[in-house]
Short mmCIF file of C-alpha atoms and ligand atoms in Angstrom, two decimals:
data_model
loop_
_atom_site.label_atom_id
_atom_site.label_comp_id
_atom_site.label_asym_id
_atom_site.label_seq_id
_atom_site.Cartn_x
_atom_site.Cartn_y
_atom_site.Cartn_z
CA UNK A 1 84.87 65.85 91.03
CA UNK A 2 83.10 67.42 88.07
CA UNK A 3 84.83 70.78 88.75
CA UNK A 4 88.22 69.12 88.97
CA UNK A 5 87.62 67.46 85.62
CA UNK A 6 86.71 70.80 84.02
CA UNK A 7 89.85 72.47 85.45
CA UNK A 8 91.95 69.59 84.20
CA UNK A 9 90.51 69.94 80.70
CA UNK A 10 91.10 73.73 80.75
CA UNK A 11 94.77 73.21 81.64
CA UNK A 12 95.13 70.74 78.75
CA UNK A 13 93.53 73.21 76.30
CA UNK A 14 95.79 76.00 77.53
CA UNK A 15 98.87 73.84 77.21
CA UNK A 16 97.89 73.07 73.63
CA UNK A 17 97.94 76.78 72.88
CA UNK A 18 94.32 77.82 73.24
CA UNK A 19 95.03 80.24 76.10
CA UNK A 20 98.24 81.66 74.70
CA UNK A 21 98.46 85.45 74.74
CA UNK A 22 97.28 86.82 71.39
CA UNK A 23 100.16 87.33 69.00
CA UNK A 24 101.21 90.98 68.86
CA UNK A 25 99.73 92.68 65.77
CA UNK A 26 102.70 93.47 63.55
CA UNK A 27 103.00 97.19 62.91
CA UNK A 28 101.46 98.13 59.62
CA UNK A 29 104.71 98.95 57.89
CA UNK A 30 103.10 100.02 54.67
CA UNK A 31 100.97 102.53 56.56
CA UNK A 32 103.95 103.87 58.47
CA UNK A 33 105.94 104.47 55.31
CA UNK A 34 103.24 106.54 53.64
CA UNK A 35 104.10 110.16 52.93
CA UNK A 36 101.54 112.28 54.77
CA UNK A 37 100.18 115.25 52.83
CA UNK A 38 97.79 117.84 54.27
CA UNK A 39 95.80 119.51 51.50
CA UNK A 40 93.91 122.71 52.20
CA UNK A 41 91.37 122.93 49.38
CA UNK A 42 89.36 126.08 48.57
CA UNK A 43 85.99 124.33 48.66
CA UNK A 44 83.57 122.60 46.30
CA UNK A 45 82.21 125.67 44.55
CA UNK A 46 82.54 124.42 40.97
CA UNK A 47 82.91 121.40 38.71
CA UNK A 48 86.51 122.53 38.16
CA UNK A 49 87.18 122.42 41.89
CA UNK A 50 85.68 118.94 42.25
CA UNK A 51 87.79 117.69 39.34
CA UNK A 52 90.84 119.18 41.06
CA UNK A 53 90.05 117.41 44.34
CA UNK A 54 89.54 114.08 42.52
CA UNK A 55 92.84 114.51 40.69
CA UNK A 56 94.64 115.01 44.03
CA UNK A 57 92.90 111.97 45.57
CA UNK A 58 93.79 109.74 42.63
CA UNK A 59 97.45 110.77 42.49
CA UNK A 60 98.17 110.98 46.23
CA UNK A 61 96.67 107.58 46.98
CA UNK A 62 97.88 104.87 49.36
CA UNK A 63 98.80 102.74 46.33
CA UNK A 64 101.15 105.52 45.25
CA UNK A 65 102.62 105.77 48.76
CA UNK A 66 100.67 108.71 50.21
CA UNK A 67 98.22 109.45 52.96
CA UNK A 68 96.22 112.49 51.90
CA UNK A 69 94.33 114.57 54.46
CA UNK A 70 91.95 117.00 52.75
CA UNK A 71 90.42 120.01 54.45
CA UNK A 72 87.56 121.74 52.59
CA UNK A 73 87.68 125.45 53.50
CA UNK A 74 84.29 126.32 52.01
CA UNK A 75 85.87 129.33 50.27
CA UNK A 76 86.96 130.87 53.60
CA UNK A 77 90.58 131.92 54.02
CA UNK A 78 90.33 131.81 57.84
CA UNK A 79 89.42 128.11 57.62
CA UNK A 80 92.46 127.51 55.42
CA UNK A 81 94.74 129.18 57.96
CA UNK A 82 93.30 126.99 60.72
CA UNK A 83 93.71 123.89 58.54
CA UNK A 84 97.37 124.68 57.86
CA UNK A 85 98.01 125.17 61.59
CA UNK A 86 96.37 121.80 62.23
CA UNK A 87 98.57 120.16 59.62
CA UNK A 88 101.66 121.68 61.26
CA UNK A 89 100.46 120.43 64.64
CA UNK A 90 99.93 116.92 63.23
CA UNK A 91 103.45 116.95 61.79
CA UNK A 92 102.50 116.14 58.19
CA UNK A 93 105.35 115.65 55.72
CA UNK A 94 104.05 118.16 53.14
CA UNK A 95 101.38 120.83 52.94
CA UNK A 96 99.54 121.58 49.70
CA UNK A 97 97.62 124.83 49.60
CA UNK A 98 95.06 125.92 46.97
CA UNK A 99 94.63 129.50 48.22
CA UNK A 100 91.21 131.08 48.05
CA UNK A 101 92.68 134.60 47.79
CA UNK A 102 96.16 135.91 47.13
CA UNK A 103 96.74 137.87 50.33
CA UNK A 104 97.11 136.97 53.98
CA UNK A 105 99.48 134.00 53.98
CA UNK A 106 102.71 135.46 55.37
CA UNK A 107 102.31 134.42 58.99
CA UNK A 108 101.00 130.92 58.59
CA UNK A 109 103.43 130.02 55.81
CA UNK A 110 106.29 131.32 57.96
CA UNK A 111 105.02 128.95 60.69
CA UNK A 112 105.08 126.01 58.25
CA UNK A 113 108.58 126.97 57.22
CA UNK A 114 109.73 127.18 60.83
CA UNK A 115 108.31 123.68 61.37
CA UNK A 116 110.36 122.45 58.40
CA UNK A 117 107.31 121.41 56.34
CA UNK A 118 107.61 122.09 52.59
CA UNK A 119 104.59 123.91 51.15
CA UNK A 120 103.40 123.36 47.59
CA UNK A 121 100.89 125.86 46.22
CA UNK A 122 98.50 124.89 43.45
CA UNK A 123 95.99 126.57 41.15
CA UNK A 124 95.98 130.22 42.30
CA UNK A 125 98.90 132.33 43.41
CA UNK A 126 99.66 133.97 46.73
CA UNK A 127 100.73 137.56 47.29
CA UNK A 128 103.42 138.36 44.74
CA UNK A 129 106.21 139.56 47.02
CA UNK A 130 106.18 136.14 48.66
CA UNK A 131 105.71 134.42 45.35
CA UNK A 132 108.76 135.98 43.76
CA UNK A 133 110.73 135.69 46.96
CA UNK A 134 111.66 139.38 46.73
CA UNK A 135 112.54 139.38 50.39
CA UNK A 136 114.89 136.49 49.79
CA UNK A 137 112.67 134.54 52.14
CA UNK A 138 110.75 131.94 50.17
CA UNK A 139 107.63 130.81 51.92
CA UNK A 140 106.83 127.95 49.58
CA UNK A 141 108.80 125.31 47.77
CA UNK A 142 106.94 125.03 44.50
CA UNK A 143 103.90 126.48 42.74
CA UNK A 144 101.81 124.81 40.01
CA UNK A 145 98.90 126.58 38.33
CA UNK A 146 97.43 128.72 35.58
CA UNK A 147 98.25 132.06 34.04
CA UNK A 148 94.84 133.63 34.64
CA UNK A 149 95.58 136.88 32.88
CA UNK A 150 96.63 134.97 29.78
CA UNK A 151 93.29 133.16 29.98
CA UNK A 152 91.46 136.49 30.22
CA UNK A 153 93.45 137.92 27.31
CA UNK A 154 92.41 134.97 25.13
CA UNK A 155 88.73 135.69 25.85
CA UNK A 156 89.05 139.42 25.21
CA UNK A 157 91.00 138.90 21.98
CA UNK A 158 88.33 136.47 20.75
CA UNK A 159 85.62 139.11 21.36
CA UNK A 160 87.70 141.73 19.54
CA UNK A 161 88.33 139.45 16.57
CA UNK A 162 84.76 138.21 16.39
CA UNK A 163 82.89 141.49 16.76
CA UNK A 164 85.26 144.18 15.49
CA UNK A 165 83.68 147.60 15.89
CA UNK A 166 80.22 146.32 16.87
CA UNK A 167 78.95 147.79 20.15
CA UNK A 168 79.02 145.26 22.98
CA UNK A 169 77.05 145.67 26.19
CA UNK A 170 78.73 143.36 28.68
CA UNK A 171 77.61 141.74 31.91
CA UNK A 172 80.64 140.63 33.90
CA UNK A 173 80.19 137.75 36.38
CA UNK A 174 83.26 137.65 38.58
CA UNK A 175 84.76 134.96 40.77
CA UNK A 176 85.44 135.43 44.47
CA UNK A 177 87.20 138.75 44.97
CA UNK A 178 90.93 138.61 45.57
CA UNK A 179 91.47 135.18 44.00
CA UNK A 180 94.06 135.02 41.22
CA UNK A 181 91.43 133.59 38.89
CA UNK A 182 89.21 136.65 39.44
CA UNK A 183 92.07 139.17 39.47
CA UNK A 184 93.68 137.89 36.26
CA UNK A 185 90.49 137.49 34.23
CA UNK A 186 89.10 140.83 35.42
CA UNK A 187 92.35 142.66 34.61
CA UNK A 188 92.13 141.40 31.03
CA UNK A 189 88.55 142.55 30.61
CA UNK A 190 89.46 145.95 32.07
CA UNK A 191 92.18 146.33 29.45
CA UNK A 192 89.74 145.22 26.73
CA UNK A 193 87.23 147.86 27.88
CA UNK A 194 89.95 150.54 27.76
CA UNK A 195 91.00 149.49 24.27
CA UNK A 196 87.46 149.29 22.87
CA UNK A 197 85.40 152.45 23.43
CA UNK A 198 82.43 150.75 21.72
CA UNK A 199 82.27 148.23 24.60
CA UNK A 200 80.14 149.14 27.62
CA UNK A 201 80.25 147.42 30.97
CA UNK A 202 76.55 147.38 31.94
CA UNK A 203 76.81 145.31 35.14
CA UNK A 204 79.44 143.58 37.23
CA UNK A 205 79.20 141.51 40.39
CA UNK A 206 80.74 138.48 42.03
CA UNK A 207 78.94 135.16 41.67
CA UNK A 208 81.67 133.49 43.78
CA UNK A 209 82.26 130.96 41.00
CA UNK A 210 78.96 129.19 41.79
CA UNK A 211 76.13 128.25 39.47
CA UNK A 212 73.42 129.37 41.88
CA UNK A 213 74.84 132.89 42.23
CA UNK A 214 75.45 133.18 38.48
CA UNK A 215 71.79 132.40 37.87
CA UNK A 216 70.59 134.73 40.65
CA UNK A 217 72.60 137.67 39.29
CA UNK A 218 71.38 137.27 35.71
CA UNK A 219 67.78 136.82 36.86
CA UNK A 220 68.07 140.10 38.76
CA UNK A 221 69.59 141.90 35.74
CA UNK A 222 66.78 140.60 33.53
CA UNK A 223 64.15 141.65 36.06
CA UNK A 224 65.63 145.16 36.14
CA UNK A 225 65.27 145.42 32.34
CA UNK A 226 69.02 145.69 31.70
CA UNK A 227 70.00 145.77 28.03
CA UNK A 228 73.00 143.51 27.27
CA UNK A 229 74.34 141.26 24.53
CA UNK A 230 77.41 139.62 26.13
CA UNK A 231 77.95 137.70 29.35
CA UNK A 232 81.59 137.37 30.38
CA UNK A 233 81.43 134.67 33.08
CA UNK A 234 84.64 133.98 34.96
CA UNK A 235 83.89 130.26 35.14
CA UNK A 236 81.68 127.57 33.63
CA UNK A 237 79.40 127.13 36.61
CA UNK A 238 78.40 130.80 36.63
CA UNK A 239 77.89 130.51 32.85
CA UNK A 240 75.55 127.49 33.39
CA UNK A 241 73.53 129.54 35.89
CA UNK A 242 73.41 132.54 33.53
CA UNK A 243 72.32 130.31 30.63
CA UNK A 244 69.49 128.82 32.73
CA UNK A 245 68.32 132.34 33.62
CA UNK A 246 68.35 133.40 29.95
CA UNK A 247 66.50 130.28 28.78
CA UNK A 248 63.86 130.68 31.49
CA UNK A 249 63.28 134.19 30.16
CA UNK A 250 62.93 132.94 26.57
CA UNK A 251 66.33 134.35 25.48
CA UNK A 252 68.59 132.15 23.36
CA UNK A 253 72.13 131.89 24.81
CA UNK A 254 74.84 131.92 22.18
CA UNK A 255 72.60 133.82 19.73
CA UNK A 256 70.69 136.63 21.46
CA UNK A 257 73.43 136.89 24.08
CA UNK A 258 77.07 135.90 23.48
CA UNK A 259 78.50 133.73 26.26
CA UNK A 260 82.21 133.71 27.08
CA UNK A 261 83.40 131.42 29.85
CA UNK A 262 86.43 129.82 31.53
CA UNK A 263 87.39 126.27 32.59
CA UNK A 264 86.23 124.25 29.55
CA UNK A 265 84.75 121.41 31.56
CA UNK A 266 83.26 118.59 29.49
CA UNK A 267 79.70 119.84 29.99
CA UNK A 268 80.72 123.33 28.88
CA UNK A 269 82.44 121.95 25.78
CA UNK A 270 79.21 120.16 24.90
CA UNK A 271 77.50 123.55 25.19
CA UNK A 272 80.12 125.10 22.89
CA UNK A 273 79.32 122.32 20.43
CA UNK A 274 75.56 122.96 20.62
CA UNK A 275 76.07 126.74 20.36
CA UNK A 276 74.99 127.82 23.86
CA UNK A 277 78.50 128.92 24.86
CA UNK A 278 80.42 130.84 22.19
CA UNK A 279 83.95 130.73 23.60
CA UNK A 280 85.49 128.81 26.49
CA UNK A 281 89.04 129.21 27.79
CA UNK A 282 90.60 126.14 29.31
CA UNK A 283 91.70 126.09 32.95
CA UNK A 284 93.33 122.76 33.73
CA UNK A 285 92.45 121.27 37.16
CA UNK A 286 94.51 118.06 36.92
CA UNK A 287 97.25 119.04 39.36
CA UNK A 288 97.36 115.73 41.31
CA UNK A 289 100.07 114.02 39.21
CA UNK A 290 102.03 117.29 39.09
CA UNK A 291 102.06 117.56 42.88
CA UNK A 292 102.99 113.88 43.13
CA UNK A 293 105.98 114.50 40.83
CA UNK A 294 107.13 117.49 42.90
CA UNK A 295 106.96 115.52 46.16
CA UNK A 296 108.79 112.59 44.62
CA UNK A 297 111.53 114.95 43.44
CA UNK A 298 111.84 116.38 46.94
CA UNK A 299 111.96 112.87 48.42
CA UNK A 300 114.90 112.09 46.13
CA UNK A 301 116.66 115.24 47.32
CA UNK A 302 116.16 117.05 44.01
CA UNK A 303 114.99 120.64 43.54
CA UNK A 304 111.63 120.90 41.75
CA UNK A 305 110.82 123.92 39.56
CA UNK A 306 109.71 126.84 41.66
CA UNK A 307 106.97 127.82 39.18
CA UNK A 308 105.10 125.54 36.77
CA UNK A 309 102.56 127.15 34.46
CA UNK A 310 100.18 124.63 32.95
CA UNK A 311 99.64 124.59 29.16
CA UNK A 312 96.10 125.65 28.32
CA UNK A 313 94.09 126.39 25.21
CA UNK A 314 90.62 127.69 24.27
CA UNK A 315 87.67 126.56 22.23
CA UNK A 316 84.96 127.93 19.98
CA UNK A 317 82.67 126.02 17.64
CA UNK A 318 85.31 126.19 14.88
CA UNK A 319 88.17 124.70 16.88
CA UNK A 320 86.23 122.15 18.92
CA UNK A 321 85.84 118.53 17.82
CA UNK A 322 83.81 115.64 19.21
CA UNK A 323 87.09 113.84 19.81
CA UNK A 324 88.24 116.63 22.18
CA UNK A 325 84.96 116.38 24.08
CA UNK A 326 85.17 112.58 24.31
CA UNK A 327 88.68 112.73 25.69
CA UNK A 328 87.73 115.25 28.38
CA UNK A 329 87.89 113.48 31.73
CA UNK A 330 86.19 116.19 33.79
O1 AHR B 401 91.07 128.92 40.42
C1 AHR B 401 90.43 128.22 39.41
C2 AHR B 401 89.00 128.64 39.35
O2 AHR B 401 88.37 128.32 40.57
C3 AHR B 401 88.14 128.00 38.29
O3 AHR B 401 88.03 128.74 37.13
C4 AHR B 401 86.82 127.97 38.95
O4 AHR B 401 85.87 127.17 38.32
C5 AHR B 401 87.21 127.57 40.33
O5 AHR B 401 86.25 127.60 41.25
#
């Protein structure tokens, strides 16, 4: 009798809706409409790079209609090639590539093209025959980045103007070999060395754009008793490392040794203001909104510019103001 009563009550509850099949979860339409972007990023080697990643995350957000998949290649081209193949396999709508070096992209970009996925390149350039489309076969849709040789020229011209005929003994800290940032800035210094016979290159090595390697290299030069009065660091993080090494050795950066650097991150600008860095050339990492604009143009069926060079400037203690530093977001 008791069991019958329980069954009876269960039937009543079910009839009132308690046992109804759960309502189907409506498809998440917002999610489905998002534009999927695979971003192969160089790594996290510098403050510049981290600012660049943040800029991409902020612009290509779900609120703005995107789903961004980031792959950190840890400065290894092979990892970038694998990441791009994975993006193709996943069927993303767009691929954004920040290439670690200029060479070696022909095959994988041809694969992206065959899959019908537009590729946008940011920051550095890829091999120039592809870049200019000499073959008539354009492997990417749009490129956004810096003119690295122009940056290098600005640094070299500042040294020439500042020091005239004075002899300079230069340590050159390079970025990762084969990257446009290294190639462009190094080419400028090479030309400066040719033009100025009173300049001597006393040491040169790659610090891979990292602070730790910049410091290691300068510590080793100091330990070997090298005589120098200029450090030409191809980015701010290597300059920070070099400055730490000098200070630890009781040498005053900016006075005993002239420091020239690239990026002009906020911290570096503060060091220009306090005299530890003498000259810093801007390299703008805020490509997120620029990529967003290119994708939105493509979505509307428009043709974005094939090349966009970012406006950049440079700073020394005379041109820098506290207002510029305060407005620096990275
Ligand atoms: O390609 C841009 C360069 O790469 C920046 O100067 C450097 O800081 C970064 O790692």
